[in-house]
CSV table of C-alpha atoms in Angstrom, one decimal:
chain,number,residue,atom,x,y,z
K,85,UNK,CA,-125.3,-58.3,-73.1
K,86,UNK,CA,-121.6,-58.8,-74.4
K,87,UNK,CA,-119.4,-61.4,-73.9
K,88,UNK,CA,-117.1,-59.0,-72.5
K,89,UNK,CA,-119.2,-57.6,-69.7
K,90,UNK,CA,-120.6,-61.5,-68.8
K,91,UNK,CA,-117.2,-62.1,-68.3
K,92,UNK,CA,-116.3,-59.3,-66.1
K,93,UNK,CA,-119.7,-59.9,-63.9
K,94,UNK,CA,-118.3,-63.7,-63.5
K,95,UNK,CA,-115.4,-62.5,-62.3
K,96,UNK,CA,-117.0,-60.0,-59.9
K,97,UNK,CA,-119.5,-63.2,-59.0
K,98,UNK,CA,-116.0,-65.6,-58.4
K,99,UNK,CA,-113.8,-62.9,-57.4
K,100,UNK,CA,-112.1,-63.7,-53.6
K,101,UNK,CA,-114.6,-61.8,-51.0
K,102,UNK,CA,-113.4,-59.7,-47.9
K,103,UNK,CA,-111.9,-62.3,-45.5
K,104,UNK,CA,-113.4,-60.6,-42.6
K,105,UNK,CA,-112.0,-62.1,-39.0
K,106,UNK,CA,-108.6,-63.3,-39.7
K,107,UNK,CA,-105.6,-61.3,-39.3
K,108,UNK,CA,-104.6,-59.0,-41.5
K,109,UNK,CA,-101.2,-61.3,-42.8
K,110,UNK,CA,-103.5,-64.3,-43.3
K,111,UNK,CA,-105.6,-62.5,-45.1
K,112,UNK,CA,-102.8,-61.1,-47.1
K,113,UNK,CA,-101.4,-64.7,-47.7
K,114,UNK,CA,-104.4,-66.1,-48.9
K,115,UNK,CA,-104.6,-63.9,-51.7
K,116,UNK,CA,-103.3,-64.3,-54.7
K,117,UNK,CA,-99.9,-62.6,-54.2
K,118,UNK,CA,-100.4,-64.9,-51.0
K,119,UNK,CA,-99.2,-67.7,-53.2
K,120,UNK,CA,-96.1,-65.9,-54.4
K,121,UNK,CA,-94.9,-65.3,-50.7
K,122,UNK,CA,-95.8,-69.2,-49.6
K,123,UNK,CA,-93.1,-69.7,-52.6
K,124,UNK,CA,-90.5,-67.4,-51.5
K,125,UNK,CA,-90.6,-68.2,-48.0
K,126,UNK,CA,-90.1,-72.0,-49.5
K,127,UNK,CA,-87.7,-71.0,-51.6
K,128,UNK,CA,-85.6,-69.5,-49.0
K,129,UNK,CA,-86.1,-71.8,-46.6
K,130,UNK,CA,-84.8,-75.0,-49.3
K,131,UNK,CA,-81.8,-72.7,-50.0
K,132,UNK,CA,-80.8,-72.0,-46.7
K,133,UNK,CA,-81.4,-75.8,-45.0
K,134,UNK,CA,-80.4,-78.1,-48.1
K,135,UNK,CA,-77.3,-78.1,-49.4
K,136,UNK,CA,-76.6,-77.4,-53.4
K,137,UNK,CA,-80.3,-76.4,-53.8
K,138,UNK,CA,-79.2,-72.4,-54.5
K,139,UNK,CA,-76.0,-73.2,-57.0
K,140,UNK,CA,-76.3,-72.0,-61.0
K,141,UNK,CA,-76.2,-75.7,-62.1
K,142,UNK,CA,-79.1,-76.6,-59.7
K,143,UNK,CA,-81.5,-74.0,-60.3
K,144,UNK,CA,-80.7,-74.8,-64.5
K,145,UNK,CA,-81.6,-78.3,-63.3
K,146,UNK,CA,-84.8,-77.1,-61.9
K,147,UNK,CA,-85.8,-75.1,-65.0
K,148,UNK,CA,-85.6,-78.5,-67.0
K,149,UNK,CA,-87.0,-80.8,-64.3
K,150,UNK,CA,-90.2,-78.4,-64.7
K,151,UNK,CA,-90.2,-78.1,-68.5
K,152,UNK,CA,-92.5,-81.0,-69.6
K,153,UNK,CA,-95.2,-80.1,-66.4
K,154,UNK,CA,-94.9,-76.1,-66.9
K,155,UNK,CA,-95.9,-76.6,-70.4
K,156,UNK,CA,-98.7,-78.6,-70.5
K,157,UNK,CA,-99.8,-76.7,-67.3
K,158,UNK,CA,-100.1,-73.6,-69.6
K,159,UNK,CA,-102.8,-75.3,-71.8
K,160,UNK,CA,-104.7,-77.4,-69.0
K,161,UNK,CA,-105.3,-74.3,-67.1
K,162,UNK,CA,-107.5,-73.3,-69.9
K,163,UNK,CA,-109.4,-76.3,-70.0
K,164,UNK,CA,-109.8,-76.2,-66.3
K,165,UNK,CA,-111.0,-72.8,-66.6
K,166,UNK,CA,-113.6,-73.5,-68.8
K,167,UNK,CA,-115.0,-76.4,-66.7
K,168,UNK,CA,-113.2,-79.3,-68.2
K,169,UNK,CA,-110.2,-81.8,-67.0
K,170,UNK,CA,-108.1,-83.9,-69.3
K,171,UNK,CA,-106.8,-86.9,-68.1
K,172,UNK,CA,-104.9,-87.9,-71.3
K,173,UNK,CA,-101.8,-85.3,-71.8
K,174,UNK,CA,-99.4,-88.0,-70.5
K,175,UNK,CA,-100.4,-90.3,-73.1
K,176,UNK,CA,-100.8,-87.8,-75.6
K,177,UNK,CA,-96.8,-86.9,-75.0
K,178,UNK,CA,-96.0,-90.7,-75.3
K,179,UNK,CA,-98.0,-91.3,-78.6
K,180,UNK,CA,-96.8,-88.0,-80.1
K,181,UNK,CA,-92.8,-88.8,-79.0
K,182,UNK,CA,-93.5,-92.1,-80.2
K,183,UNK,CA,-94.7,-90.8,-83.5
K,184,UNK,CA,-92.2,-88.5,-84.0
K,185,UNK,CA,-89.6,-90.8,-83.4
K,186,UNK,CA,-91.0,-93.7,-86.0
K,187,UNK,CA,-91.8,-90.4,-88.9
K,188,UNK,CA,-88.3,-89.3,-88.2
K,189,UNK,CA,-86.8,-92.4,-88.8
K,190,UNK,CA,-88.7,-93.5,-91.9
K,191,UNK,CA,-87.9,-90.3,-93.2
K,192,UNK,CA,-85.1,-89.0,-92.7
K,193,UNK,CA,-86.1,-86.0,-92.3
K,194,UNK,CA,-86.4,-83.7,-88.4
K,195,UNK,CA,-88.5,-81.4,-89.6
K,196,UNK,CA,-91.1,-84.2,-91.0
K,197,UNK,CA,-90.7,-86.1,-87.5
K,198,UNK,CA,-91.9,-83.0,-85.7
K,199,UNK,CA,-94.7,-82.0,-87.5
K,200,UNK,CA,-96.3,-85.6,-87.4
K,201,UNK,CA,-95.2,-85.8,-83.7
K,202,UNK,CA,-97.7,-82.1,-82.9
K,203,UNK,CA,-100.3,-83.2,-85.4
K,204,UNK,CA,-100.8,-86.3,-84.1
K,205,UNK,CA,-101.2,-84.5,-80.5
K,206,UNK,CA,-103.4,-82.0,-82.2
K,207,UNK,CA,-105.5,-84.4,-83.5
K,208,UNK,CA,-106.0,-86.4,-80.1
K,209,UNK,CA,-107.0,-83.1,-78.0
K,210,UNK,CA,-108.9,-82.3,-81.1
K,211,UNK,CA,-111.3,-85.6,-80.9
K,212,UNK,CA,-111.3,-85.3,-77.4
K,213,UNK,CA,-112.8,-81.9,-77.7
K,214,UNK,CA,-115.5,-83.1,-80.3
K,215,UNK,CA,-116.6,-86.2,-78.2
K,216,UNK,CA,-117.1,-83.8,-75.2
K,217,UNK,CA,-118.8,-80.9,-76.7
K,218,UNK,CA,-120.8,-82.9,-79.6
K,219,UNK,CA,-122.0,-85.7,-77.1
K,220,UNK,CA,-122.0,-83.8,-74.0
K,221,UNK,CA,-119.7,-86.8,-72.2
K,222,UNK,CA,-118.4,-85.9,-69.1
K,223,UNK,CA,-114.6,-85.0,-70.1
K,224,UNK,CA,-113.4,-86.8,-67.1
K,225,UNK,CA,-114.7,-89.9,-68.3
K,226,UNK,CA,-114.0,-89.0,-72.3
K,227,UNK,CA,-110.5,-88.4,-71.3
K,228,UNK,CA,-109.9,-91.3,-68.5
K,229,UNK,CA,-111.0,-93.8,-72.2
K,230,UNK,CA,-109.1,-91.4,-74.6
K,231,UNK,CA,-106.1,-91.7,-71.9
K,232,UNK,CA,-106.3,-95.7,-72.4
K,233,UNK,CA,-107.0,-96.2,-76.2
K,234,UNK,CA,-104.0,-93.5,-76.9
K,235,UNK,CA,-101.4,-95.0,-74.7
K,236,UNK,CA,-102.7,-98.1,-76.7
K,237,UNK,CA,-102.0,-96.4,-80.1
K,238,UNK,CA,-98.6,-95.4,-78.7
K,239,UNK,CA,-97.5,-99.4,-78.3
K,240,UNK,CA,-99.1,-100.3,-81.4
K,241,UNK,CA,-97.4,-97.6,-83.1
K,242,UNK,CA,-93.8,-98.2,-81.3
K,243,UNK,CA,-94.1,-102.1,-81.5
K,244,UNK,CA,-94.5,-102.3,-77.5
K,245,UNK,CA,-91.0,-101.7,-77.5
K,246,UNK,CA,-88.9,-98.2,-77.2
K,247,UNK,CA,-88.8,-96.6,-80.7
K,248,UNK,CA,-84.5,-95.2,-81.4
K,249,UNK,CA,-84.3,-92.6,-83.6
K,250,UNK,CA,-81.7,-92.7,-86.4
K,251,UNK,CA,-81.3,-89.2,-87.1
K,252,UNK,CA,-79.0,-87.4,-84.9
K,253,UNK,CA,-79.6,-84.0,-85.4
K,254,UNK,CA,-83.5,-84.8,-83.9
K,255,UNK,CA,-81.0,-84.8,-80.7
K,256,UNK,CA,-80.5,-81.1,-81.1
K,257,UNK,CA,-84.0,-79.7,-80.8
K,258,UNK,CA,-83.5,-81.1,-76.7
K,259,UNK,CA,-80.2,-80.1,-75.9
K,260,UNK,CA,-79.9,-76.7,-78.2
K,261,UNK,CA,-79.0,-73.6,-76.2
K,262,UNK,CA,-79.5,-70.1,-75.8
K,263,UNK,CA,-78.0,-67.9,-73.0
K,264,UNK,CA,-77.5,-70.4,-71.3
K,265,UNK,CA,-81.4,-72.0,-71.0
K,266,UNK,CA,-82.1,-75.2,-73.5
K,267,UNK,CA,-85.0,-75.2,-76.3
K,268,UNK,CA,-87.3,-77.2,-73.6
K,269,UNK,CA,-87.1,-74.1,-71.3
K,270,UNK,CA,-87.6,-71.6,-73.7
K,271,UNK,CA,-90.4,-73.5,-75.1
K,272,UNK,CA,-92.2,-73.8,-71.6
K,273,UNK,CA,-91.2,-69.6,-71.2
K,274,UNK,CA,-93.1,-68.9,-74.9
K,275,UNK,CA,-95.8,-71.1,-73.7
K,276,UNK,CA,-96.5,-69.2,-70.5
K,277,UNK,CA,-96.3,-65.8,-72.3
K,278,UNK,CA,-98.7,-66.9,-75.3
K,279,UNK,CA,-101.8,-68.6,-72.9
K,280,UNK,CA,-101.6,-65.5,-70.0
K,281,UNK,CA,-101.7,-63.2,-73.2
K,282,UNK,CA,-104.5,-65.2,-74.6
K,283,UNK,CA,-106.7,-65.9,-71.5
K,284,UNK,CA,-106.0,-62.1,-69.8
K,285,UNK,CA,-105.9,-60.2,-72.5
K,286,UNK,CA,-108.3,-61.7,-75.8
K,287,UNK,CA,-112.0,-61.8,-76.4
K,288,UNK,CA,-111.1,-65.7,-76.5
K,289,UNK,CA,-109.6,-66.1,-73.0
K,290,UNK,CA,-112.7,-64.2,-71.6
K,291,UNK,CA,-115.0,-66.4,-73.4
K,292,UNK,CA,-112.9,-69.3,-71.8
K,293,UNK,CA,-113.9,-67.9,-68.1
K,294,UNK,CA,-117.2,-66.7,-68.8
K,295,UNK,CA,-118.0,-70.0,-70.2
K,296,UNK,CA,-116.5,-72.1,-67.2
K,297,UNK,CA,-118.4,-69.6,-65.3
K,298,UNK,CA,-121.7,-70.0,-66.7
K,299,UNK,CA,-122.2,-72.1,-69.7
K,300,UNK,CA,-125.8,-71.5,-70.3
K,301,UNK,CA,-125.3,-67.6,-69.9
K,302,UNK,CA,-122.2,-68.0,-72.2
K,303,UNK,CA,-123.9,-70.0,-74.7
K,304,UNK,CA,-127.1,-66.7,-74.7
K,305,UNK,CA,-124.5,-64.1,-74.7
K,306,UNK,CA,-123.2,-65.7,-78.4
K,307,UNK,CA,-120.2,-67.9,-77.5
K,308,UNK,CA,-120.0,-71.1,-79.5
K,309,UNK,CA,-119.6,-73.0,-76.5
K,310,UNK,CA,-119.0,-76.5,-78.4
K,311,UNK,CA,-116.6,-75.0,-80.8
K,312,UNK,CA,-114.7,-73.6,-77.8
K,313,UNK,CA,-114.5,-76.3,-76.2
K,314,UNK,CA,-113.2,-78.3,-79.3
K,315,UNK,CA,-110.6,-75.6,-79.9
K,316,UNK,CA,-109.1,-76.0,-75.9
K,317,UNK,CA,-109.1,-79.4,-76.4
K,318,UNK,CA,-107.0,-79.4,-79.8
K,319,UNK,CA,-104.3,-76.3,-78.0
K,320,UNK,CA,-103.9,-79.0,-74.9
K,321,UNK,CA,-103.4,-81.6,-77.6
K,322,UNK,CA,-100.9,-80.1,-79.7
K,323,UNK,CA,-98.7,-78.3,-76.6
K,324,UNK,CA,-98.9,-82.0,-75.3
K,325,UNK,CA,-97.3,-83.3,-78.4
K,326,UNK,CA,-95.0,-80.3,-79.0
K,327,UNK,CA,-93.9,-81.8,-75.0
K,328,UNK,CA,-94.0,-85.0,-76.4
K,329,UNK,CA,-91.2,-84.4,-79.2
K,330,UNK,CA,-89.0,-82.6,-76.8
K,331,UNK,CA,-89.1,-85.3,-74.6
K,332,UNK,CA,-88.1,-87.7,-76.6
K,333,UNK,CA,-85.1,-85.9,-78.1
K,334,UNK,CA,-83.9,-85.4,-74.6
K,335,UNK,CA,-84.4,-89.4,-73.7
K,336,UNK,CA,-83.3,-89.9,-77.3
K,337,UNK,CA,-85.8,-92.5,-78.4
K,338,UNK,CA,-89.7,-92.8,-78.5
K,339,UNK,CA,-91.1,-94.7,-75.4
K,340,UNK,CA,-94.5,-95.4,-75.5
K,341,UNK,CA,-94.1,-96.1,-71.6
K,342,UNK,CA,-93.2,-92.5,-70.4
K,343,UNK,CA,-94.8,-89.8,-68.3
K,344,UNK,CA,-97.1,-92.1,-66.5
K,345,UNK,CA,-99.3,-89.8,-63.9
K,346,UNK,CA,-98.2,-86.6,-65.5
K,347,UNK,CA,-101.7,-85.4,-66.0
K,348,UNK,CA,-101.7,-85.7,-61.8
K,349,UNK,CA,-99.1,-83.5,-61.6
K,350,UNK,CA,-100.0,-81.0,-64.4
K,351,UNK,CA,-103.2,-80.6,-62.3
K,352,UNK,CA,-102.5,-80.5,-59.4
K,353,UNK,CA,-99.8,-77.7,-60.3
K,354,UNK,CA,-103.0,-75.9,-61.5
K,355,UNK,CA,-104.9,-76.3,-58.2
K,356,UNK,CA,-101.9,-75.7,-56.5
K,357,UNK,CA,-101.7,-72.2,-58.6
K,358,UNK,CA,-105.6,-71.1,-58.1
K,359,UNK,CA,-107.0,-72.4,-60.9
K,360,UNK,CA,-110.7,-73.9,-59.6
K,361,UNK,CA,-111.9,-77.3,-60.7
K,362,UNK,CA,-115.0,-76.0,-61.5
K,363,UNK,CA,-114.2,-73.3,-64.4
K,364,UNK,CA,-114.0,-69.7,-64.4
K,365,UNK,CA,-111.0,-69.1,-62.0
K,366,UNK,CA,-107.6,-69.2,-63.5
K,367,UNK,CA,-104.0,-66.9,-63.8
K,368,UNK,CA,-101.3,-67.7,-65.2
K,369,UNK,CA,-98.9,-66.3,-62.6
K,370,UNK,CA,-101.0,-68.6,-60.0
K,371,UNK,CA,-100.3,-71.5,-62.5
K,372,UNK,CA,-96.5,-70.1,-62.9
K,373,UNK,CA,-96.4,-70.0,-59.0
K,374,UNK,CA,-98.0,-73.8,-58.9
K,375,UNK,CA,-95.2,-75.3,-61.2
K,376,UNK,CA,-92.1,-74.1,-59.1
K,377,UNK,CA,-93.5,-75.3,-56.2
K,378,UNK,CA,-94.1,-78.3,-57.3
K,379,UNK,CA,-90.8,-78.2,-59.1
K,380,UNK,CA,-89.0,-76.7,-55.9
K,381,UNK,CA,-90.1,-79.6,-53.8
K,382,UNK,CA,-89.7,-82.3,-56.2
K,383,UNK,CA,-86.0,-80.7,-56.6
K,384,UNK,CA,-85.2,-80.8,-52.9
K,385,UNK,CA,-86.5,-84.3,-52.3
K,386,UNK,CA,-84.0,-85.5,-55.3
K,387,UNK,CA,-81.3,-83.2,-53.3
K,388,UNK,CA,-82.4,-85.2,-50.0
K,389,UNK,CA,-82.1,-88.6,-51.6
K,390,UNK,CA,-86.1,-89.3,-50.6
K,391,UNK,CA,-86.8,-92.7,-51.7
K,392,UNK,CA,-88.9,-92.9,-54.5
K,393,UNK,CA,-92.1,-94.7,-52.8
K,394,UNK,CA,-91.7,-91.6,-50.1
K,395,UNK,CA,-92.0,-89.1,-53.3
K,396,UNK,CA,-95.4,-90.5,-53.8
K,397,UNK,CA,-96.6,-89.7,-50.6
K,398,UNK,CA,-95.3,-86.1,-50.8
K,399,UNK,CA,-96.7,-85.4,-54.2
K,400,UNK,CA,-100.3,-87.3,-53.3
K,401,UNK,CA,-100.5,-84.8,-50.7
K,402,UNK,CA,-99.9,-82.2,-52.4
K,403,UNK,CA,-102.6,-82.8,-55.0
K,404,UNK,CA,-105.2,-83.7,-51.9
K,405,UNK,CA,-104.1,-80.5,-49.9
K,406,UNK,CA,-104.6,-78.6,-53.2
K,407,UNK,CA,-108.0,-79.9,-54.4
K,408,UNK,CA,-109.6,-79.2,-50.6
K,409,UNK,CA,-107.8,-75.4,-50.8
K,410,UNK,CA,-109.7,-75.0,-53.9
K,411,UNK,CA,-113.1,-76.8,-52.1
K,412,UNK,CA,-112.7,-74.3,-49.2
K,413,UNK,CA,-112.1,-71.5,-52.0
K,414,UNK,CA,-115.6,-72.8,-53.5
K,415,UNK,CA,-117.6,-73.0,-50.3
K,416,UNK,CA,-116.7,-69.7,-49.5
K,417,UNK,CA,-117.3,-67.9,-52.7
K,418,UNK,CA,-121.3,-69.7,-52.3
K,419,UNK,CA,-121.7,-68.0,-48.9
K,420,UNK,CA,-120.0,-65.1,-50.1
């Protein structure tokens, strides 16, 4: 049996049955272009009732407020997929912004900063990705310690203080333009046509289903299922410190105190966008979909002047109406 027809029989096993008994535009909105109507109909409907949400410098806004959570969305979906979570992408993004900004300082040199800022976040996803597959540790509970011990590294490295950066031209790589949209946005864009390429259209993005799908039968159809893993782990690590350096030339300085409860948000966007918890299940357009919701509302509650402790409640319900969407998805797939 090849890998290619294990994968397409998972997805024929996972695939969204008949939803016999409900109307016909239920049914239609459950589906995956479902989700892309639930976002137009809230798109249209913040445009219309809150004022300054559809203006050129609002939906530019947006594009950047969705930057750092759209691209780290593009590589958790794959680890998702294949069965995995990883709970330390926010601290990844503070130790890598942190590094960048203390390499760029000693120095001198941007281009030095950068590359120490991404390998450092490479090398995080990439032990992270080791301890899971070599050990077989449950990667929620690898990456809940790796999550700790890094944010760790990141005050050790900064000093427990914010890190300023004493090149100016590091400035540029947040606030450089091109018709119109800033390196952040185009970064997030390149990220989401890259990972849909890879996980719709390679031999490795089918292994990445097939093995969130099945491990075992994975593992007997020839995948390398440990060094898959590892390799997710290490993408997710080094798109969470390419993140990471952005960030930090935006904020213009290395804080080793930044992004707290991003890895929440990056997964529930996920959830939100149909990827399941339990592996095997992802698109990137769901995951595309998933961020600008979030985004959207997150935009409109800024727009609304929603106190901050409110924004909690808003967003904690988001991630608990999205995680029981995907249990309901789950339980009927298993009676399916």
């Amino acid at each position: 049996m090849t890998i290619q027809k294990l994968a397409g029989a998972d997805r024929s096993a996972t695939a969204t049955p008949p939803r016999r008994g409900l109307p016909k535009p239920l049914r239609t909105l459950l589906d995956t272009s479902g989700l892309i109507a639930i976002f137009m109909i809230l798109f249209i409907a913040l445009a219309v009732f809150i004022p300054g949400f559809f203006t050129g410098r609002n939906m530019v806004g947006l594009l950047l407020s969705i930057t750092l959570i759209g691209t780290i969305a593009t590589t958790m979906m794959m680890v998702l997929a294949m069965g995995e979570v990883d709970l330390s992408v926010a601290s990844i993004v503070a130790f890598a912004g942190v590094v960048a900004a203390v390499v760029t300082s000693a120095s001198g040199s941007v281009v030095i900063g950068v590359l120490g800022g991404v390998l450092a976040g490479g090398a995080v996803g990439a032990f992270n990705g080791f301890v899971v597959a070599k050990f077989g540790i449950n990667s929620l509970i690898a990456t809940l310690a790796a999550m700790e011990f890094v944010r760790g590294l990141a005050y050790i490295t900064s000093g427990g203080d914010a890190v300023m950066i004493t090149v100016p031209e590091f400035f540029d790589l947040g606030s450089a333009s091109f018709l119109g949209l800033t390196l952040p946005v185009w970064t997030m864009i390149a990220c989401f046509v890259i990972f849909g390429v890879l996980l719709n259209m390679t031999a490795f993005g089918r292994n990445v289903l097939a093995t969130g799908g099945n491990p075992e039968a994975a593992a007997l159809a020839g995948v390398n299922v440990r060094r898959l893993k590892v390799i997710v782990f290490g993408l997710q690590g080094v798109v969470a410190g390419i993140a990471g350096v952005l960030l930090t030339s935006r904020m213009g300085l290395g804080d080793p105190n930044t992004s707290m409860g991003l890895e929440l948000a990056v997964i529930s966007a996920c959830v939100l966008g149909g990827v399941a918890l339990s592996g095997g299940v992802a698109t990137i357009t769901g995951v595309l979909v998933g961020v600008l919701i979030m985004g959207c509302v997150q935009n409109a509650m800024g727009l609304l002047n929603v106190p901050t402790f409110y924004q909690y409640l808003v967003r904690g319900a988001i991630l608990l109406l999205a995680v029981m969407f995907d249990r309901w998805k789950q339980t009927r797939r298993q009676r399916a």
